[in-house]
Amino acid sequence: MNPQFIMDGLIAGAIIGLGAVGVTLTYSILRFSNFAHGELLSWGAYLALAVAGALGFLSAGLTKPIAPFSFGWALPISAVIAIGLTGLLALAVDALLFSSFRRRGSAIIIMVMASFGASLALRSLLEFLFTSKPAYFTKALQIAMKLGGGLRATPDQLLMLGVALVAVVTVHLLMTRTDIGRAMRAVSENPALASIAGIDVRRVIRTVWFLGAALACVAGIMSGLLIQIRPYLGHDLLLPLFAAAILGGIGSVPGAMLAGLIIGLCEALAVQAVGAEWRAAVSFVILIAVLLVRPRGLFGKAS
Amino acid sequence: MTLDILAYAAFFLSMALTYAIICLGLNVQWGMTGLFNVGIAAFVAVGAYTSALLTTPPSPDRFGGFELPIFVGWLGAAVTSGLLSWAVGALTIRLRSDYLAIATFGIAVTVQLCMLNLQPLTGGPFGIGFIPRPFAELQDNALAFSLANFAVMAIVVIALYLALEHLAKSPWGRVLRAIREDEMAAQALGKRPIRFRLQAFTLGGAIMGLAGAAQAHFIGFIAPDNYMPILTFQVWAMLIVGGSGNNRGAIAGAILVWGLWALSAAAVSTFVPAEQQARAASLQIVAIGVGLCLMLLWRPRGLFGEVSPLTRLKSLRSAPSKAPSKE
């Protein structure tokens, strides 16, 4: 068997892991599974694409590739702007939709359903704005470097793995070492008690949305840079995201990232062993196995 | 000309009624029991493919083609989809409420993959053709053919409606409502919520399978493209617009939303230039998504929604109690 599947799996897993951290955070603090989370990945990628296009229009020098990578300075700059814009988008959806359900104390399942409707609207809006034709950040081709042990990777891929690692470590430190992180964990334990203790629950909710959307945007840009950008990019990743969040244990940031990598590796393995056409079924099999054997996941607390 | 319009109306209504059957199935799961199913397309597809395999003439390039009567195909469809829903439900209903939603979403993705890739069973991307249509001997006379098919659909919908209404009033239906309104109280009375939920989920799935079979035989051809996630969205829009918990609402919602969908699709194809049609069609879907959210925000009980028995009881109690308190 070709060991290259390890590299492919790590890259796919990093994308899934970043998305799953967002899913697990919104799930543990807002208490519903957000079916619109995948759309944040797609919107992040398209927003970055649009900003990068505008920057390239302003100054052609920005699109000139930086040494070993396939993209110019336009992409990192637009990524930062897109992260902010995706965060604002998530806050806007919350203000328009989910906040009124929270105010009314609606059943969880109503919020799930609303997120389902929102995902449909957001995805089709992308299809309307950008058409369903795949788009790319860069047209440049990259030669994969030999890493030893039969592994190959392009500089872009290695950079993205590094970015994913930095992002997850940052979020983990944020959750465990800062005041807002402690407040987030308190709200996820018990919102009523947390607000009595003087925690601003609404601020925590805004932070969760922004953080989840920012990570989704990074994952979307990664997927867009390494594969391609499509309106269905996020929708096709939604099942792996849920599977990773549940496998890692709802609420656990390192768990979600680890589970994302496991799912990515299993997918890559399945592509080699069974065939690429069954790739999407892997996360379903893992999901069913987790629900059967250990519904609280690897690092989850028993309910 | 008028005959053509009549034939088209019958065709349109028959199609709407197949959606009404799916909607009735979803109403058992969501309206009566509060179970959220995001994989409607999968259960409909399984029904359609089962019935197609059972009733088509034998074919050398794929499994099956048993040439059984259409009635057997419909029955088989309901049984297979029911079994699938039972399996999904048994696995997830005892867990958190949204795990069922995630699992049904997974089922939809997986069934889609199976339809495309299990070529020897499903015919792959090209699907299955030559599915026997009821009253095929009338096919030369478009009007008689459409009317006969419409009559079959109408009879199925009416029979299902009566059966479900009866079921809702039966002790079983009362337990379901009790569980939906107050699980603890129902449990205290010795009812096991998980068992009743699972039964309702299975029944709903079986009805969806039946709908899939009815639709497959009405069109005469099935392919994976018919069972995209958009089908799930459409059916949800129908039930939410019509009013969950109400069988008449489910049927009315199906006809109304299908009518709006067909009308807007016709408008897109006449007024929008060919190269922009895919974009315009995606706006149509945006409208369904936004509409779903707005209904949930403004009128969660739909146009003909059921009044919750607890609310009804409260208003009954508060009405007479207010009068004496004034004295």
CSV table of N, CA and C in Angstrom, one decimal, chain B residues 12-115:
chain,number,residue,atom,x,y,z
B,12,PHE,N,-50.7,17.2,-12.9
B,12,PHE,CA,-50.1,18.1,-11.9
B,12,PHE,C,-50.6,17.7,-10.5
B,13,LEU,N,-51.9,17.5,-10.4
B,13,LEU,CA,-52.5,17.1,-9.1
B,13,LEU,C,-52.0,15.8,-8.6
B,14,SER,N,-51.8,14.8,-9.6
B,14,SER,CA,-51.3,13.5,-9.2
B,14,SER,C,-49.9,13.6,-8.6
B,15,MET,N,-49.1,14.5,-9.3
B,15,MET,CA,-47.7,14.7,-8.8
B,15,MET,C,-47.8,15.3,-7.4
B,16,ALA,N,-48.6,16.3,-7.2
B,16,ALA,CA,-48.8,17.0,-5.9
B,16,ALA,C,-49.2,16.0,-4.9
B,17,LEU,N,-50.1,15.0,-5.3
B,17,LEU,CA,-50.6,14.1,-4.3
B,17,LEU,C,-49.5,13.1,-3.8
B,18,THR,N,-48.5,12.8,-4.8
B,18,THR,CA,-47.5,11.9,-4.3
B,18,THR,C,-46.6,12.6,-3.2
B,19,TYR,N,-46.5,13.9,-3.4
B,19,TYR,CA,-45.8,14.7,-2.4
B,19,TYR,C,-46.6,14.7,-1.1
B,20,ALA,N,-47.9,14.8,-1.3
B,20,ALA,CA,-48.8,14.8,-0.1
B,20,ALA,C,-48.6,13.5,0.7
B,21,ILE,N,-48.4,12.4,0.0
B,21,ILE,CA,-48.2,11.1,0.8
B,21,ILE,C,-46.9,11.2,1.6
B,22,ILE,N,-45.8,11.8,1.0
B,22,ILE,CA,-44.5,11.9,1.7
B,22,ILE,C,-44.8,12.8,2.9
B,23,CYS,N,-45.5,13.9,2.7
B,23,CYS,CA,-45.8,14.9,3.7
B,23,CYS,C,-46.6,14.2,4.9
B,24,LEU,N,-47.6,13.3,4.6
B,24,LEU,CA,-48.3,12.6,5.6
B,24,LEU,C,-47.4,11.8,6.4
B,25,GLY,N,-46.4,11.1,5.8
B,25,GLY,CA,-45.4,10.3,6.5
B,25,GLY,C,-44.6,11.2,7.4
B,26,LEU,N,-44.1,12.3,6.9
B,26,LEU,CA,-43.3,13.2,7.7
B,26,LEU,C,-44.1,13.8,8.9
B,27,ASN,N,-45.4,13.9,8.7
B,27,ASN,CA,-46.3,14.5,9.7
B,27,ASN,C,-46.4,13.5,10.9
B,28,VAL,N,-46.4,12.1,10.6
B,28,VAL,CA,-46.4,11.2,11.6
B,28,VAL,C,-45.1,11.3,12.5
B,29,GLN,N,-43.9,11.6,11.8
B,29,GLN,CA,-42.7,11.6,12.5
B,29,GLN,C,-42.5,13.0,13.2
B,30,TRP,N,-42.8,14.1,12.5
B,30,TRP,CA,-42.5,15.4,13.1
B,30,TRP,C,-43.8,15.9,13.8
B,31,GLY,N,-44.9,16.0,13.1
B,31,GLY,CA,-46.1,16.6,13.6
B,31,GLY,C,-46.6,15.9,14.8
B,32,MET,N,-46.7,14.5,14.8
B,32,MET,CA,-47.3,13.8,15.9
B,32,MET,C,-46.3,13.5,17.0
B,33,THR,N,-45.0,13.3,16.6
B,33,THR,CA,-44.0,12.8,17.5
B,33,THR,C,-42.9,13.7,17.8
B,34,GLY,N,-42.6,14.7,16.9
B,34,GLY,CA,-41.5,15.6,17.1
B,34,GLY,C,-40.2,15.1,16.8
B,35,LEU,N,-40.1,14.1,15.9
B,35,LEU,CA,-38.8,13.6,15.4
B,35,LEU,C,-38.4,14.3,14.1
B,36,PHE,N,-37.2,14.7,14.1
B,36,PHE,CA,-36.7,15.5,13.0
B,36,PHE,C,-35.9,14.6,12.0
B,37,ASN,N,-36.4,14.6,10.8
B,37,ASN,CA,-35.9,13.7,9.8
B,37,ASN,C,-35.3,14.5,8.6
B,38,VAL,N,-34.0,14.5,8.4
B,38,VAL,CA,-33.4,15.3,7.3
B,38,VAL,C,-33.1,14.4,6.1
B,39,GLY,N,-33.5,13.2,6.2
B,39,GLY,CA,-33.1,12.3,5.1
B,39,GLY,C,-34.3,11.8,4.4
B,40,ILE,N,-35.4,12.6,4.3
B,40,ILE,CA,-36.6,12.2,3.6
B,40,ILE,C,-36.3,11.6,2.2
B,41,ALA,N,-35.4,12.2,1.5
B,41,ALA,CA,-35.1,11.8,0.1
B,41,ALA,C,-34.6,10.3,0.1
B,42,ALA,N,-33.9,9.9,1.2
B,42,ALA,CA,-33.3,8.6,1.2
B,42,ALA,C,-34.5,7.6,1.4
B,43,PHE,N,-35.4,7.9,2.3
B,43,PHE,CA,-36.5,6.9,2.5
B,43,PHE,C,-37.4,6.8,1.3
B,44,VAL,N,-37.6,7.9,0.6
B,44,VAL,CA,-38.4,7.9,-0.6
B,44,VAL,C,-37.7,7.1,-1.7
B,45,ALA,N,-36.4,7.3,-1.8
B,45,ALA,CA,-35.6,6.7,-2.8
B,45,ALA,C,-35.6,5.2,-2.6
B,46,VAL,N,-35.4,4.7,-1.4
B,46,VAL,CA,-35.4,3.3,-1.1
B,46,VAL,C,-36.7,2.7,-1.5
B,47,GLY,N,-37.8,3.3,-1.2
B,47,GLY,CA,-39.1,2.8,-1.6
B,47,GLY,C,-39.2,2.7,-3.1
B,48,ALA,N,-38.8,3.8,-3.8
B,48,ALA,CA,-38.9,3.8,-5.3
B,48,ALA,C,-38.1,2.7,-5.9
B,49,TYR,N,-36.8,2.5,-5.4
B,49,TYR,CA,-36.0,1.5,-6.0
B,49,TYR,C,-36.5,0.1,-5.7
B,50,THR,N,-37.0,-0.1,-4.5
B,50,THR,CA,-37.5,-1.4,-4.1
B,50,THR,C,-38.6,-1.8,-5.0
B,51,SER,N,-39.6,-0.9,-5.2
B,51,SER,CA,-40.7,-1.2,-6.0
B,51,SER,C,-40.3,-1.4,-7.5
B,52,ALA,N,-39.4,-0.6,-7.9
B,52,ALA,CA,-38.9,-0.8,-9.3
B,52,ALA,C,-38.3,-2.1,-9.5
B,53,LEU,N,-37.4,-2.6,-8.6
B,53,LEU,CA,-36.8,-3.9,-8.7
B,53,LEU,C,-37.8,-5.0,-8.7
B,54,LEU,N,-38.8,-4.8,-7.9
B,54,LEU,CA,-39.8,-5.9,-7.8
B,54,LEU,C,-40.7,-6.0,-9.0
B,55,THR,N,-41.0,-4.9,-9.7
B,55,THR,CA,-42.0,-4.9,-10.7
B,55,THR,C,-41.5,-4.8,-12.1
B,56,THR,N,-40.3,-4.4,-12.4
B,56,THR,CA,-39.8,-4.3,-13.8
B,56,THR,C,-39.6,-5.6,-14.4
B,57,PRO,N,-39.6,-5.7,-15.7
B,57,PRO,CA,-39.3,-6.9,-16.4
B,57,PRO,C,-37.8,-7.3,-16.2
B,58,PRO,N,-37.4,-8.5,-16.2
B,58,PRO,CA,-36.0,-8.9,-15.9
B,58,PRO,C,-35.1,-8.2,-16.9
B,59,SER,N,-33.9,-7.8,-16.4
B,59,SER,CA,-32.9,-7.1,-17.2
B,59,SER,C,-31.6,-7.8,-17.0
B,60,PRO,N,-30.8,-8.0,-18.1
B,60,PRO,CA,-29.6,-8.8,-18.0
B,60,PRO,C,-28.5,-8.0,-17.3
B,61,ASP,N,-28.5,-6.6,-17.4
B,61,ASP,CA,-27.3,-5.9,-16.8
B,61,ASP,C,-27.5,-5.5,-15.4
B,62,ARG,N,-28.6,-5.9,-14.7
B,62,ARG,CA,-28.6,-5.6,-13.3
B,62,ARG,C,-29.5,-6.7,-12.6
B,63,PHE,N,-29.3,-6.7,-11.3
B,63,PHE,CA,-30.1,-7.6,-10.4
B,63,PHE,C,-31.6,-7.4,-10.5
B,64,GLY,N,-32.3,-8.4,-10.5
B,64,GLY,CA,-33.8,-8.3,-10.3
B,64,GLY,C,-34.6,-8.0,-11.6
B,65,GLY,N,-35.7,-7.4,-11.4
B,65,GLY,CA,-36.7,-7.4,-12.4
B,65,GLY,C,-37.5,-8.6,-12.2
B,66,PHE,N,-38.4,-8.6,-11.2
B,66,PHE,CA,-39.2,-9.8,-10.9
B,66,PHE,C,-40.6,-9.8,-11.5
B,67,GLU,N,-40.9,-8.7,-12.2
B,67,GLU,CA,-42.2,-8.6,-12.9
B,67,GLU,C,-43.4,-9.0,-12.0
B,68,LEU,N,-43.3,-8.6,-10.7
B,68,LEU,CA,-44.4,-8.8,-9.8
B,68,LEU,C,-45.5,-7.7,-10.0
B,69,PRO,N,-46.7,-7.9,-9.5
B,69,PRO,CA,-47.7,-6.9,-9.7
B,69,PRO,C,-47.4,-5.6,-9.0
B,70,ILE,N,-47.9,-4.5,-9.5
B,70,ILE,CA,-47.5,-3.2,-8.9
B,70,ILE,C,-47.9,-3.1,-7.4
B,71,PHE,N,-49.0,-3.8,-7.1
B,71,PHE,CA,-49.4,-3.7,-5.7
B,71,PHE,C,-48.3,-4.3,-4.7
B,72,VAL,N,-47.7,-5.4,-5.2
B,72,VAL,CA,-46.7,-6.1,-4.4
B,72,VAL,C,-45.5,-5.1,-4.3
B,73,GLY,N,-45.2,-4.4,-5.4
B,73,GLY,CA,-44.1,-3.5,-5.3
B,73,GLY,C,-44.3,-2.4,-4.3
B,74,TRP,N,-45.5,-1.9,-4.2
B,74,TRP,CA,-45.8,-0.8,-3.3
B,74,TRP,C,-45.7,-1.3,-1.8
B,75,LEU,N,-46.2,-2.5,-1.6
B,75,LEU,CA,-46.1,-3.1,-0.3
B,75,LEU,C,-44.6,-3.3,0.1
B,76,GLY,N,-43.8,-3.9,-0.9
B,76,GLY,CA,-42.4,-4.1,-0.6
B,76,GLY,C,-41.7,-2.8,-0.3
B,77,ALA,N,-42.1,-1.7,-1.0
B,77,ALA,CA,-41.4,-0.4,-0.8
B,77,ALA,C,-41.7,0.1,0.6
B,78,ALA,N,-43.0,-0.1,1.1
B,78,ALA,CA,-43.3,0.4,2.4
B,78,ALA,C,-42.5,-0.4,3.5
B,79,VAL,N,-42.4,-1.7,3.2
B,79,VAL,CA,-41.7,-2.6,4.2
B,79,VAL,C,-40.2,-2.3,4.3
B,80,THR,N,-39.6,-2.1,3.1
B,80,THR,CA,-38.1,-1.8,3.1
B,80,THR,C,-37.8,-0.5,3.8
B,81,SER,N,-38.6,0.5,3.4
B,81,SER,CA,-38.3,1.9,3.9
B,81,SER,C,-38.6,1.8,5.4
B,82,GLY,N,-39.7,1.1,5.8
B,82,GLY,CA,-40.0,1.0,7.2
B,82,GLY,C,-38.9,0.3,8.0
B,83,LEU,N,-38.3,-0.7,7.4
B,83,LEU,CA,-37.2,-1.4,8.1
B,83,LEU,C,-36.0,-0.5,8.3
B,84,LEU,N,-35.7,0.3,7.2
B,84,LEU,CA,-34.6,1.2,7.2
B,84,LEU,C,-34.8,2.3,8.3
B,85,SER,N,-36.0,2.8,8.4
B,85,SER,CA,-36.3,3.8,9.4
B,85,SER,C,-36.2,3.2,10.8
B,86,TRP,N,-36.7,1.9,10.9
B,86,TRP,CA,-36.6,1.3,12.2
B,86,TRP,C,-35.1,1.2,12.7
B,87,ALA,N,-34.3,0.8,11.7
B,87,ALA,CA,-32.9,0.6,12.1
B,87,ALA,C,-32.3,2.0,12.5
B,88,VAL,N,-32.5,3.0,11.7
B,88,VAL,CA,-32.0,4.3,12.1
B,88,VAL,C,-32.5,4.8,13.4
B,89,GLY,N,-33.8,4.6,13.6
B,89,GLY,CA,-34.5,5.0,14.9
B,89,GLY,C,-33.9,4.3,16.1
B,90,ALA,N,-33.8,2.9,15.9
B,90,ALA,CA,-33.4,2.1,17.0
B,90,ALA,C,-32.0,2.6,17.5
B,91,LEU,N,-31.2,3.0,16.6
B,91,LEU,CA,-29.8,3.4,16.9
B,91,LEU,C,-29.8,4.8,17.6
B,92,THR,N,-30.7,5.7,17.2
B,92,THR,CA,-30.4,7.1,17.6
B,92,THR,C,-31.5,7.7,18.5
B,93,ILE,N,-32.7,7.1,18.6
B,93,ILE,CA,-33.8,7.8,19.3
B,93,ILE,C,-33.6,7.9,20.8
B,94,ARG,N,-32.8,6.9,21.3
B,94,ARG,CA,-32.5,7.0,22.8
B,94,ARG,C,-31.5,8.0,23.1
B,95,LEU,N,-30.8,8.6,22.1
B,95,LEU,CA,-29.7,9.5,22.3
B,95,LEU,C,-30.3,11.0,22.3
B,96,ARG,N,-29.4,12.0,22.2
B,96,ARG,CA,-29.9,13.4,22.1
B,96,ARG,C,-30.8,13.6,20.9
B,97,SER,N,-31.7,14.6,21.0
B,97,SER,CA,-32.7,14.7,19.9
B,97,SER,C,-32.1,15.0,18.6
B,98,ASP,N,-30.9,15.7,18.6
B,98,ASP,CA,-30.4,16.0,17.2
B,98,ASP,C,-29.5,15.0,16.6
B,99,TYR,N,-29.2,13.9,17.4
B,99,TYR,CA,-28.4,12.8,16.8
B,99,TYR,C,-29.2,12.1,15.7
B,100,LEU,N,-30.5,12.1,16.0
B,100,LEU,CA,-31.4,11.4,14.9
B,100,LEU,C,-31.3,12.3,13.6
B,101,ALA,N,-31.3,13.6,13.8
B,101,ALA,CA,-31.2,14.5,12.6
B,101,ALA,C,-29.9,14.2,11.9
B,102,ILE,N,-28.8,14.1,12.6
B,102,ILE,CA,-27.5,13.9,12.0
B,102,ILE,C,-27.5,12.6,11.3
B,103,ALA,N,-28.0,11.5,12.0
B,103,ALA,CA,-28.0,10.2,11.4
B,103,ALA,C,-28.8,10.1,10.1
B,104,THR,N,-30.0,10.8,10.1
B,104,THR,CA,-30.8,10.7,8.9
B,104,THR,C,-30.1,11.5,7.8
B,105,PHE,N,-29.4,12.6,8.1
B,105,PHE,CA,-28.6,13.3,7.1
B,105,PHE,C,-27.5,12.3,6.5
B,106,GLY,N,-26.9,11.5,7.4
B,106,GLY,CA,-25.9,10.6,6.9
B,106,GLY,C,-26.6,9.5,6.0
B,107,ILE,N,-27.8,9.1,6.4
B,107,ILE,CA,-28.5,8.1,5.6
B,107,ILE,C,-28.7,8.7,4.2
B,108,ALA,N,-29.1,9.9,4.1
B,108,ALA,CA,-29.4,10.6,2.8
B,108,ALA,C,-28.1,10.5,1.9
B,109,VAL,N,-27.0,10.9,2.6
B,109,VAL,CA,-25.7,10.9,1.8
B,109,VAL,C,-25.4,9.5,1.3
B,110,THR,N,-25.5,8.5,2.2
B,110,THR,CA,-25.1,7.1,1.9
B,110,THR,C,-26.0,6.5,0.9
B,111,VAL,N,-27.3,6.7,1.0
B,111,VAL,CA,-28.3,6.2,0.0
B,111,VAL,C,-27.9,6.8,-1.4
B,112,GLN,N,-27.6,8.1,-1.4
B,112,GLN,CA,-27.2,8.8,-2.7
B,112,GLN,C,-26.0,8.0,-3.3
B,113,LEU,N,-25.0,7.8,-2.4
B,113,LEU,CA,-23.8,7.1,-2.9
B,113,LEU,C,-24.2,5.7,-3.5
B,114,CYS,N,-25.1,4.9,-2.7
B,114,CYS,CA,-25.4,3.6,-3.1
B,114,CYS,C,-26.1,3.6,-4.5
B,115,MET,N,-27.0,4.6,-4.6
B,115,MET,CA,-27.8,4.7,-5.9
B,115,MET,C,-26.8,4.9,-7.1
